[in-house]
């Protein structure tokens, strides 16, 4: 499955602004007529820094949220990363400020503005649509499990982000970041380039400093690819560490939400705040492991010392400039105590893709039908009804690409099918037990590494994505953790490096990722160029 990763309603200062349609290009004059999009008072500020400023009385949560809302009003017309703003965000922030004044601080996320992907339920005034016009009006009654934990932690839900419609599981010819409801998300480093997907809006919003932290979801690459391509840190947790209850599904055997942040420290804070085993979540196929509510103790500047790390050579993109960045990254890690094992190959590298895709087709039909049937507010109640809606509204929903994947999934049987059960067993075995686990056992490894992505490509609604390589599949299919960190730039376009390993190995991966980040400091704020030729 290629990695690709909407009528748009936002509330600004109490008024509702509707934006619809997709602009074929971004006017350079239009950009220059605005203030400098790269200039922002809170640019690159971290969770810890904001907490310090709120503690000192320099800023309040309400003031911080208003600054982000003002920035969104200026920047997002060019970026289209935000699909909907929370009309209650300022009042929530104000109440959290009152708590702080009265001596109650819930934790490191108290008063911190966050954006989440629009396939995650929020029991408030915002819709949950997966970017599709077919679900416009779906205002649910209950928060997703992870949203409940966000609110308990004191985070301010600023709004929801645009995405590749249906988390990019509708067409084989799609454009990452495009949805019928929100239009086309753009890459903040170069506005005519893809943001990857499907968590396109979260990646672009976090990178573009439209919020402090964000949440995306991944089935295969949908957190790590837009994180790498937008120059931010992304964590795809072990399956089951974060509950999937209340998230529009693709496949319960691979789906998970995860942090998307500008630095590893913020990502670790968010990871721990939402980590909790949910007995009412769908099956994960993995045994429950050790879950922490605080992952910051694993942020060690010397975290590379004594680590034995293997290069997954089959997952390195062919681009020579990406290879050069990767070699430089590896050399830096070696100089700081890492022991390297080179040129490791997955024996079943070509065997896990097709069975995994079959699993997604079967589970998408079953899981989505179950989700839609349980929601009174959902305008459509089944995959069949969604297909019918898209056909009836093809001018708005399918102007550039179709719904071949929907149709394939609809033709599948139920989850008792022998073909499904065989594909499930094979995909997990090839990527997990005989994949990541086998390599790590044989070579006594702490982690595996590879570039997260190749350089991003030009947005092309006619031909779809021109994906330039990635390393997400083994961790995604097995359900194991994967962390991507900025590795540098190719012609001004961000490239990430991925650290992945066994199930429940987030602590050791965070040690490695944080140490690499602190040594290299490759993260830069985007400059919102119109094109590479600008």
Coordinates of C-alpha atoms in Angstrom, one line a residue:
X1 CA 0.0 0.0 0.0
X2 CA 1.4 3.4 -1.0
X3 CA 2.0 5.8 1.8
X4 CA -0.3 8.9 1.5
X5 CA -1.0 9.5 3.9
X6 CA -12.3 18.3 3.2
X7 CA -16.0 21.7 2.8
X8 CA -14.0 23.0 5.8
X9 CA -15.5 24.6 8.9
X10 CA -13.4 26.5 11.5
X11 CA -14.3 28.7 14.4
X12 CA -12.2 31.8 14.7
X13 CA -13.0 34.2 17.5
X14 CA -16.5 32.9 17.7
X15 CA -17.3 33.3 14.0
X16 CA -17.5 30.3 11.6
X17 CA -15.5 30.5 8.4
X18 CA -16.3 28.0 5.6
X19 CA -13.6 27.2 3.1
X20 CA -14.1 24.8 0.3
X21 CA -12.5 23.6 -2.9
X22 CA -8.8 22.9 -3.8
X23 CA -6.6 25.6 -5.2
X24 CA -4.5 24.4 -8.1
X25 CA -1.5 26.5 -7.0
X26 CA -0.5 28.9 -4.3
X27 CA 0.0 32.5 -5.4
X28 CA 3.4 33.8 -4.5
X29 CA 2.0 37.4 -4.4
X30 CA -0.7 36.1 -2.0
X31 CA 2.0 34.7 0.3
X32 CA 4.1 37.8 0.2
X33 CA 1.0 40.0 0.9
X34 CA 0.8 38.3 4.3
X35 CA 3.2 38.7 7.2
X36 CA 6.2 36.4 7.1
X37 CA 4.6 33.0 7.6
X38 CA 7.8 31.7 9.3
X39 CA 7.7 34.4 11.9
X40 CA 5.9 33.5 15.1
X41 CA 6.4 34.4 18.8
X42 CA 6.0 30.8 19.9
X43 CA 8.0 29.3 17.1
X44 CA 9.5 25.9 18.1
X45 CA 8.5 26.3 21.7
X46 CA 8.3 23.1 23.7
X47 CA 5.9 21.8 26.3
X48 CA 8.5 22.3 29.1
X49 CA 9.2 25.9 28.0
X50 CA 5.5 26.7 28.0
X51 CA 5.0 25.2 31.4
X52 CA 7.8 27.3 32.7
X53 CA 6.3 30.5 31.3
X54 CA 2.8 29.6 32.7
X55 CA 4.4 28.9 36.1
X56 CA 6.2 32.2 36.0
X57 CA 3.0 34.1 35.1
X58 CA 4.5 35.2 31.7
X59 CA 1.8 33.5 29.7
X60 CA -1.5 31.9 30.4
X61 CA -3.0 28.9 28.6
X62 CA -5.8 31.2 27.3
X63 CA -3.1 33.6 25.9
X64 CA -1.1 30.8 24.3
X65 CA -4.2 29.3 22.7
X66 CA -5.2 32.7 21.3
X67 CA -1.8 33.2 19.8
X68 CA -2.1 29.8 18.0
X69 CA -5.6 30.6 16.8
X70 CA -4.3 33.9 15.4
X71 CA -1.5 32.1 13.7
X72 CA -3.8 29.5 12.2
X73 CA -6.0 32.3 10.8
X74 CA -3.0 33.6 8.9
X75 CA -1.1 30.5 7.9
X76 CA -3.7 27.8 7.4
X77 CA -5.3 29.2 4.3
X78 CA -2.0 28.3 2.6
X79 CA -1.4 25.1 4.5
X80 CA -4.9 23.6 4.8
X81 CA -3.7 21.5 7.8
X82 CA -6.7 22.3 10.1
X83 CA -10.1 20.9 9.2
X84 CA -12.0 22.3 12.2
X85 CA -11.3 24.4 15.3
X86 CA -12.8 23.8 18.7
X87 CA -15.2 26.7 19.5
X88 CA -14.7 25.9 23.2
X89 CA -10.9 25.9 23.3
X90 CA -10.5 29.3 24.9
X91 CA -13.0 28.7 27.6
X92 CA -11.3 25.4 28.4
X93 CA -8.0 27.1 28.5
X94 CA -9.4 29.8 30.8
X95 CA -10.8 27.2 33.2
X96 CA -7.4 25.4 33.3
X97 CA -5.8 28.8 34.1
X98 CA -8.1 29.1 37.0
X99 CA -7.1 25.7 38.2
X100 CA -3.5 26.7 38.1
X101 CA -4.2 29.9 40.1
X102 CA -5.8 27.7 42.7
X103 CA -2.7 25.5 43.0
X104 CA -3.9 22.6 40.8
X105 CA -1.6 21.6 38.0
X106 CA -2.6 18.3 36.5
X107 CA 0.8 17.5 34.9
X108 CA 3.1 18.5 32.1
X109 CA 0.2 18.8 29.6
X110 CA -1.8 21.2 31.7
X111 CA -2.9 24.1 29.5
X112 CA -1.0 22.9 26.4
X113 CA -2.7 23.2 23.0
X114 CA -2.9 20.1 20.9
X115 CA -4.4 19.2 17.5
X116 CA -5.6 15.7 16.7
X117 CA -6.4 13.9 13.4
X118 CA -10.1 14.0 12.2
X119 CA -10.6 10.3 12.6
X120 CA -10.5 10.5 16.4
X121 CA -13.8 11.0 18.2
X122 CA -14.4 14.0 20.4
X123 CA -17.6 14.2 22.4
X124 CA -17.9 18.0 21.9
X125 CA -19.1 20.3 19.2
X126 CA -16.6 19.2 16.6
X127 CA -17.3 16.6 13.9
X128 CA -15.5 13.3 13.3
X129 CA -15.5 12.6 9.6
X130 CA -12.2 11.0 8.4
X131 CA -12.2 13.9 5.9
X132 CA -15.2 12.5 4.0
X133 CA -18.3 14.5 3.0
X134 CA -20.2 11.3 3.7
X135 CA -19.7 11.8 7.5
X136 CA -20.4 15.5 7.7
X137 CA -22.7 16.0 10.6
X138 CA -21.2 13.1 12.6
X139 CA -21.0 14.8 16.0
X140 CA -20.4 12.0 18.5
X141 CA -21.5 11.8 22.1
X142 CA -18.4 10.3 23.7
X143 CA -14.7 11.1 23.6
X144 CA -12.3 8.4 22.3
X145 CA -10.4 6.8 25.1
X146 CA -7.2 8.7 24.3
X147 CA -9.2 12.0 24.2
X148 CA -10.6 11.4 27.6
X149 CA -7.0 10.9 28.9
X150 CA -6.0 14.1 27.1
X151 CA -8.6 16.1 28.9
X152 CA -7.8 14.5 32.2
X153 CA -4.2 15.5 31.7
X154 CA -5.2 19.1 31.1
X155 CA -4.4 19.4 27.4
X156 CA -6.5 22.0 25.4
X157 CA -8.0 20.4 22.3
X158 CA -7.5 23.3 19.9
X159 CA -9.0 21.5 16.9
X160 CA -8.8 18.7 14.4
X161 CA -6.4 18.2 11.5
X162 CA -7.0 17.4 7.8
X163 CA -5.9 14.0 6.5
X164 CA -5.7 11.8 3.5
X165 CA -9.4 10.9 3.3
X166 CA -10.3 7.6 5.1
X167 CA -6.7 7.5 6.3
X168 CA -5.7 6.9 2.7
X169 CA -7.6 3.6 2.3
X170 CA -10.0 4.6 -0.5
X171 CA -7.9 4.6 -3.7
X172 CA -4.7 3.2 -5.1
X173 CA -4.1 6.5 -7.0
X174 CA -4.7 9.0 -4.2
X175 CA -2.8 12.2 -3.3
X176 CA -1.5 12.3 0.3
X177 CA -3.3 14.9 2.4
X178 CA -6.3 15.4 0.1
X179 CA -9.8 14.9 1.4
X180 CA -13.3 15.8 0.1
X181 CA -14.0 17.9 3.2
X182 CA -10.7 19.7 3.7
X183 CA -8.9 19.9 0.4
X184 CA -5.2 19.5 -0.1
X185 CA -2.8 19.7 2.8
X186 CA 0.6 21.2 1.8
X187 CA 4.1 20.8 3.0
X188 CA 5.2 23.8 5.1
X189 CA 8.8 23.5 3.8
X190 CA 7.6 23.8 0.2
X191 CA 4.0 24.4 -0.6
X192 CA 3.8 22.6 -3.9
X193 CA 5.2 19.4 -2.3
X194 CA 3.4 16.5 -0.6
X195 CA 3.0 16.4 3.2
X196 CA 2.8 12.5 2.9
X197 CA 0.0 10.9 4.9
X198 CA -2.3 9.9 6.1
X199 CA -1.7 12.1 9.2
X200 CA -0.9 14.9 6.8
X201 CA -2.6 17.7 8.6
X202 CA -1.1 16.8 12.0
X203 CA 2.4 16.7 10.5
X204 CA 2.0 20.0 8.7
X205 CA 0.4 21.7 11.7
X206 CA 3.0 20.6 14.2
X207 CA 5.8 21.4 11.8
X208 CA 4.3 24.8 10.9
X209 CA 3.9 25.8 14.6
X210 CA 0.1 25.9 14.4
X211 CA 0.0 24.0 17.8
X212 CA 2.4 22.8 20.4
X213 CA 1.9 19.0 19.9
X214 CA -0.2 16.7 17.8
X215 CA -1.7 13.2 17.4
X216 CA -1.8 11.1 14.2
X217 CA -2.8 7.6 13.5
X218 CA -1.0 4.8 11.5
X219 CA -1.9 1.6 9.8
X220 CA 1.3 1.5 7.7
X221 CA 3.4 4.7 7.6
X222 CA 0.7 7.2 8.4
X223 CA 2.5 8.6 11.4
X224 CA 6.2 8.1 10.5
X225 CA 6.0 9.2 6.8
X226 CA 4.3 12.6 7.4
X227 CA 6.6 13.1 10.5
X228 CA 9.7 12.5 8.4
X229 CA 8.6 14.5 5.4
X230 CA 7.4 17.5 7.5
X231 CA 10.6 17.4 9.7
X232 CA 9.1 16.4 13.0
X233 CA 9.3 13.5 15.5
X234 CA 6.8 10.8 15.3
X235 CA 6.1 7.7 17.5
X236 CA 4.1 4.7 16.3
X237 CA 3.6 2.9 19.6
X238 CA 3.4 -0.9 20.1
X239 CA -0.1 -2.0 19.2
X240 CA -2.2 -1.8 22.3
X241 CA -0.2 0.8 24.2
X242 CA -2.7 3.5 23.2
X243 CA -6.3 2.5 23.0
X244 CA -8.0 2.5 19.6
X245 CA -11.5 2.8 21.0
X246 CA -13.3 5.8 19.4
X247 CA -11.0 6.0 16.3
X248 CA -12.4 5.4 12.8
X249 CA -10.7 2.2 11.9
X250 CA -8.9 0.6 9.0
X251 CA -7.6 -2.6 10.6
X252 CA -7.5 -3.6 14.3
X253 CA -4.4 -5.7 13.8
X254 CA -2.3 -2.7 12.7
X255 CA -4.1 0.6 13.7
X256 CA -2.7 2.8 16.4
X257 CA -2.6 6.5 17.2
X258 CA 0.6 8.1 18.3
X259 CA 2.5 11.4 19.1
X260 CA 3.7 13.8 16.4
X261 CA 5.8 16.6 18.0
X262 CA 8.8 18.9 17.2
X263 CA 11.1 17.2 19.6
X264 CA 11.6 13.8 21.3
X265 CA 11.0 15.2 24.8
X266 CA 7.5 16.4 23.9
X267 CA 6.7 13.1 22.2
X268 CA 7.8 11.2 25.2
X269 CA 5.6 13.3 27.5
X270 CA 2.6 12.8 25.3
X271 CA 3.3 9.1 24.9
X272 CA 3.2 8.5 28.6
X273 CA 0.2 10.7 29.3
X274 CA -2.0 8.6 27.0
X275 CA -0.5 5.1 27.5
X276 CA -2.9 2.8 29.3
X277 CA -4.1 -0.7 28.5
X278 CA -7.8 -0.6 27.6
X279 CA -9.6 -4.0 28.1
X280 CA -12.4 -2.8 25.9
X281 CA -10.2 -2.0 23.0
X282 CA -10.1 -4.4 20.0
X283 CA -7.8 -7.4 19.9
X284 CA -4.2 -6.6 19.1
X285 CA -2.7 -10.0 18.5
X286 CA 0.2 -9.0 20.8
X287 CA 0.5 -10.0 24.5
X288 CA 0.3 -7.0 26.8
X289 CA 3.7 -5.7 27.8
X290 CA 5.1 -3.2 30.2
X291 CA 3.3 0.2 29.9
X292 CA 4.7 3.3 31.7
X293 CA 2.8 6.5 32.5
X294 CA 6.0 8.5 32.2
X295 CA 8.6 7.9 29.5
X296 CA 10.8 10.9 30.2
X297 CA 13.2 9.0 32.4
X298 CA 14.3 7.2 29.2
X299 CA 15.5 10.5 27.7
X300 CA 19.2 10.1 28.1
X301 CA 21.8 12.2 26.3
X302 CA 24.2 9.3 26.4
X303 CA 21.6 6.8 25.3
X304 CA 23.7 5.6 22.4
X305 CA 26.5 4.2 24.6
X306 CA 26.6 0.4 24.5
X307 CA 23.7 0.1 22.1
X308 CA 24.0 -2.5 19.4
X309 CA 22.1 -1.3 16.3
X310 CA 21.5 -3.0 12.9
X311 CA 21.1 -1.3 9.5
X312 CA 18.0 -2.6 7.7
X313 CA 19.7 -2.3 4.3
X314 CA 16.7 -3.3 2.2
X315 CA 14.7 -0.3 3.5
X316 CA 17.2 2.4 2.4
X317 CA 15.8 4.6 -0.4
X318 CA 17.8 4.7 -3.7
X319 CA 18.3 8.5 -3.6
X320 CA 22.1 9.0 -3.2
X321 CA 21.7 12.2 -1.2
X322 CA 19.5 10.4 1.3
X323 CA 22.1 7.6 1.5
X324 CA 24.8 10.2 2.2
X325 CA 22.7 11.7 5.1
X326 CA 22.2 8.3 6.5
X327 CA 25.9 7.4 6.4
X328 CA 26.6 10.7 8.2
X329 CA 24.0 9.9 10.9
X330 CA 25.4 6.4 11.4
X331 CA 28.9 7.7 11.8
X332 CA 27.8 10.2 14.4
X333 CA 26.1 7.5 16.4
X334 CA 29.2 5.3 16.1
X335 CA 31.4 8.1 17.4
X336 CA 29.1 8.3 20.5
X337 CA 29.2 4.8 21.6
X338 CA 26.9 2.8 19.3
X339 CA 28.0 -0.6 18.0
X340 CA 27.0 -1.1 14.4
X341 CA 25.9 -4.2 12.6
X342 CA 25.8 -3.5 8.8
X343 CA 23.8 -4.8 5.9
X344 CA 21.1 -6.8 7.6
X345 CA 18.4 -8.3 5.4
X346 CA 14.9 -9.5 6.1
X347 CA 14.5 -13.0 4.7
X348 CA 10.8 -12.4 4.0
X349 CA 11.0 -8.8 2.8
X350 CA 8.9 -9.5 -0.3
X351 CA 6.5 -11.8 1.4
X352 CA 4.7 -9.7 4.0
X353 CA 3.2 -7.0 1.7
X354 CA 0.4 -8.9 -0.1
X355 CA -0.9 -10.8 3.0
X356 CA -0.9 -7.6 5.0
X357 CA -3.0 -5.9 2.3
X358 CA -5.5 -8.7 2.3
X359 CA -5.8 -8.4 6.1
X360 CA -6.5 -4.7 5.7
X361 CA -9.2 -5.3 3.2
X362 CA -11.0 -7.8 5.3
X363 CA -10.6 -5.9 8.6
X364 CA -11.6 -2.5 7.0
X365 CA -14.9 -3.8 5.9
X366 CA -15.6 -5.6 9.3
X367 CA -14.2 -2.8 11.6
X368 CA -15.7 0.1 9.7
X369 CA -19.2 -1.4 9.5
X370 CA -19.0 -2.1 13.2
X371 CA -17.9 1.5 14.0
X372 CA -20.6 3.1 11.8
X373 CA -23.4 0.9 13.1
X374 CA -22.6 1.9 16.7
X375 CA -22.9 5.7 16.1
X376 CA -26.4 7.2 15.9
X377 CA -25.0 10.4 14.4
X378 CA -23.2 8.7 11.5
X379 CA -25.1 9.7 8.3
X380 CA -23.9 6.4 6.6
X381 CA -24.1 3.0 8.4
X382 CA -22.0 0.8 6.2
X383 CA -19.2 0.6 3.7
X384 CA -21.8 -0.2 1.0
X385 CA -23.6 3.1 1.8
X386 CA -20.3 5.0 1.6
X387 CA -19.6 3.6 -1.8
X388 CA -23.1 4.6 -2.9
X389 CA -22.6 8.1 -1.5
X390 CA -19.3 8.5 -3.3
X391 CA -20.8 7.5 -6.6
X392 CA -23.7 9.9 -6.1
X393 CA -21.3 12.7 -5.2
X394 CA -18.4 11.9 -7.5
X395 CA -17.9 15.5 -8.6
X396 CA -17.0 16.5 -5.0
X397 CA -15.7 13.2 -3.6
X398 CA -13.9 11.7 -6.6
X399 CA -12.8 14.5 -8.8
X400 CA -9.2 13.2 -9.0
X401 CA -9.2 9.5 -7.9
X402 CA -11.8 6.8 -7.2
X403 CA -12.6 4.2 -4.5
X404 CA -11.0 1.0 -5.8
X405 CA -10.0 0.0 -2.3
X406 CA -13.5 0.5 -1.0
X407 CA -14.8 -1.7 -3.7
X408 CA -12.2 -4.4 -3.1
X409 CA -12.9 -4.4 0.6
X410 CA -16.7 -4.6 0.1
X411 CA -16.2 -7.8 -1.9
X412 CA -14.4 -9.6 0.9
X413 CA -16.1 -12.1 3.3
X414 CA -16.1 -12.0 7.1
X415 CA -13.3 -12.5 9.5
X416 CA -13.9 -16.2 9.8
X417 CA -12.7 -16.6 6.2
X418 CA -9.8 -19.1 5.7
X419 CA -8.1 -16.6 3.3
X420 CA -8.2 -13.9 5.9
X421 CA -6.9 -16.1 8.8
X422 CA -4.1 -17.4 6.6
X423 CA -3.1 -13.9 5.5
X424 CA -3.2 -12.6 9.1
X425 CA -0.9 -15.4 10.3
X426 CA 1.6 -15.0 7.5
X427 CA 1.8 -11.2 7.6
X428 CA 2.5 -11.2 11.4
X429 CA 5.0 -14.1 11.2
X430 CA 6.9 -12.7 8.2
X431 CA 7.2 -9.1 9.7
X432 CA 7.4 -10.0 13.4
X433 CA 8.6 -13.4 14.5
X434 CA 10.6 -14.2 11.3
X435 CA 11.3 -10.6 10.6
X436 CA 12.2 -8.0 13.3
X437 CA 12.5 -10.6 16.1
X438 CA 14.6 -13.0 14.0
X439 CA 17.1 -10.3 13.0
X440 CA 17.4 -8.9 16.5
X441 CA 17.8 -12.4 18.1
X442 CA 20.4 -13.5 15.6
X443 CA 22.6 -10.3 15.9
X444 CA 21.8 -9.5 19.6
X445 CA 20.4 -6.0 18.7
X446 CA 18.8 -3.2 20.7
X447 CA 17.2 -1.7 17.6
X448 CA 17.1 -1.5 13.8
X449 CA 17.5 1.7 11.8
X450 CA 16.8 3.0 8.3
X451 CA 15.9 6.3 6.7
X452 CA 12.2 7.1 7.3
X453 CA 11.6 8.5 3.9
X454 CA 13.0 9.8 0.6
X455 CA 12.5 13.4 -0.5
X456 CA 8.9 14.5 -0.8
X457 CA 7.3 14.7 -4.2
X458 CA 5.3 17.3 -6.1
X459 CA 1.5 17.3 -5.4
X460 CA -0.1 15.6 -8.4
X461 CA -3.9 15.0 -8.4
X462 CA -3.8 13.5 -11.9
X463 CA -1.2 10.8 -11.3
X464 CA -1.3 10.5 -7.5
X465 CA 1.6 10.2 -5.2
X466 CA 5.1 9.4 -6.4
X467 CA 6.3 7.8 -3.2
X468 CA 10.1 7.9 -2.9
X469 CA 10.7 5.1 -0.4
X470 CA 10.2 4.3 3.2
X471 CA 10.9 1.9 6.0
X472 CA 7.6 1.7 7.9
X473 CA 6.3 -1.7 6.9
X474 CA 8.1 -4.2 9.2
X475 CA 7.1 -2.3 12.4
X476 CA 3.6 -1.4 11.1
X477 CA 2.7 -4.9 10.0
X478 CA 4.1 -6.6 13.1
X479 CA 2.6 -4.0 15.4
X480 CA 6.0 -3.1 16.9
X481 CA 7.1 0.4 17.8
X482 CA 8.8 2.9 15.5
X483 CA 10.3 6.3 16.2
X484 CA 11.3 8.8 13.5
X485 CA 13.6 11.8 14.2
X486 CA 14.8 14.5 11.7
X487 CA 18.0 13.4 10.0
X488 CA 18.7 16.4 7.8
X489 CA 17.6 17.9 4.5
X490 CA 17.9 17.1 0.8
X491 CA 17.5 20.3 -1.2
X492 CA 15.7 21.9 1.7
X493 CA 13.3 19.0 2.1
X494 CA 13.3 17.1 5.4
X495 CA 14.4 13.5 5.8
X496 CA 13.9 11.4 8.9
X497 CA 15.6 8.4 10.4
X498 CA 13.6 5.6 12.0
X499 CA 14.5 3.5 15.0
X500 CA 12.4 0.4 15.4
X501 CA 12.5 -2.9 17.3
X502 CA 10.7 -5.5 19.4
X503 CA 7.2 -5.1 20.9
X504 CA 7.2 -2.9 24.0
X505 CA 10.7 -1.6 23.4
X506 CA 9.8 2.1 23.5
X507 CA 12.1 2.8 26.4
X508 CA 15.3 1.7 24.6
X509 CA 14.1 3.3 21.3
X510 CA 13.6 6.6 23.2
X511 CA 17.1 6.5 24.7
X512 CA 18.5 6.1 21.2
X513 CA 16.3 8.6 19.5
X514 CA 16.8 11.3 22.1
X515 CA 20.5 10.8 22.1
X516 CA 20.7 11.1 18.3
X517 CA 18.4 14.2 18.4
X518 CA 20.5 16.0 21.0
X519 CA 23.7 15.2 19.1
X520 CA 22.5 16.4 15.7
X521 CA 19.7 19.0 16.3
X522 CA 18.5 18.7 12.7
X523 CA 15.0 20.1 13.3
X524 CA 14.4 23.4 11.7
X525 CA 11.2 25.5 11.4
X526 CA 9.8 25.6 7.9
X527 CA 10.1 28.6 5.6
X528 CA 6.9 28.1 3.5
X529 CA 8.6 28.4 0.1
X530 CA 6.2 28.4 -2.8
X531 CA 8.4 25.9 -4.7
X532 CA 12.0 24.7 -4.8
X533 CA 12.8 27.2 -7.5
X534 CA 11.7 30.2 -5.4

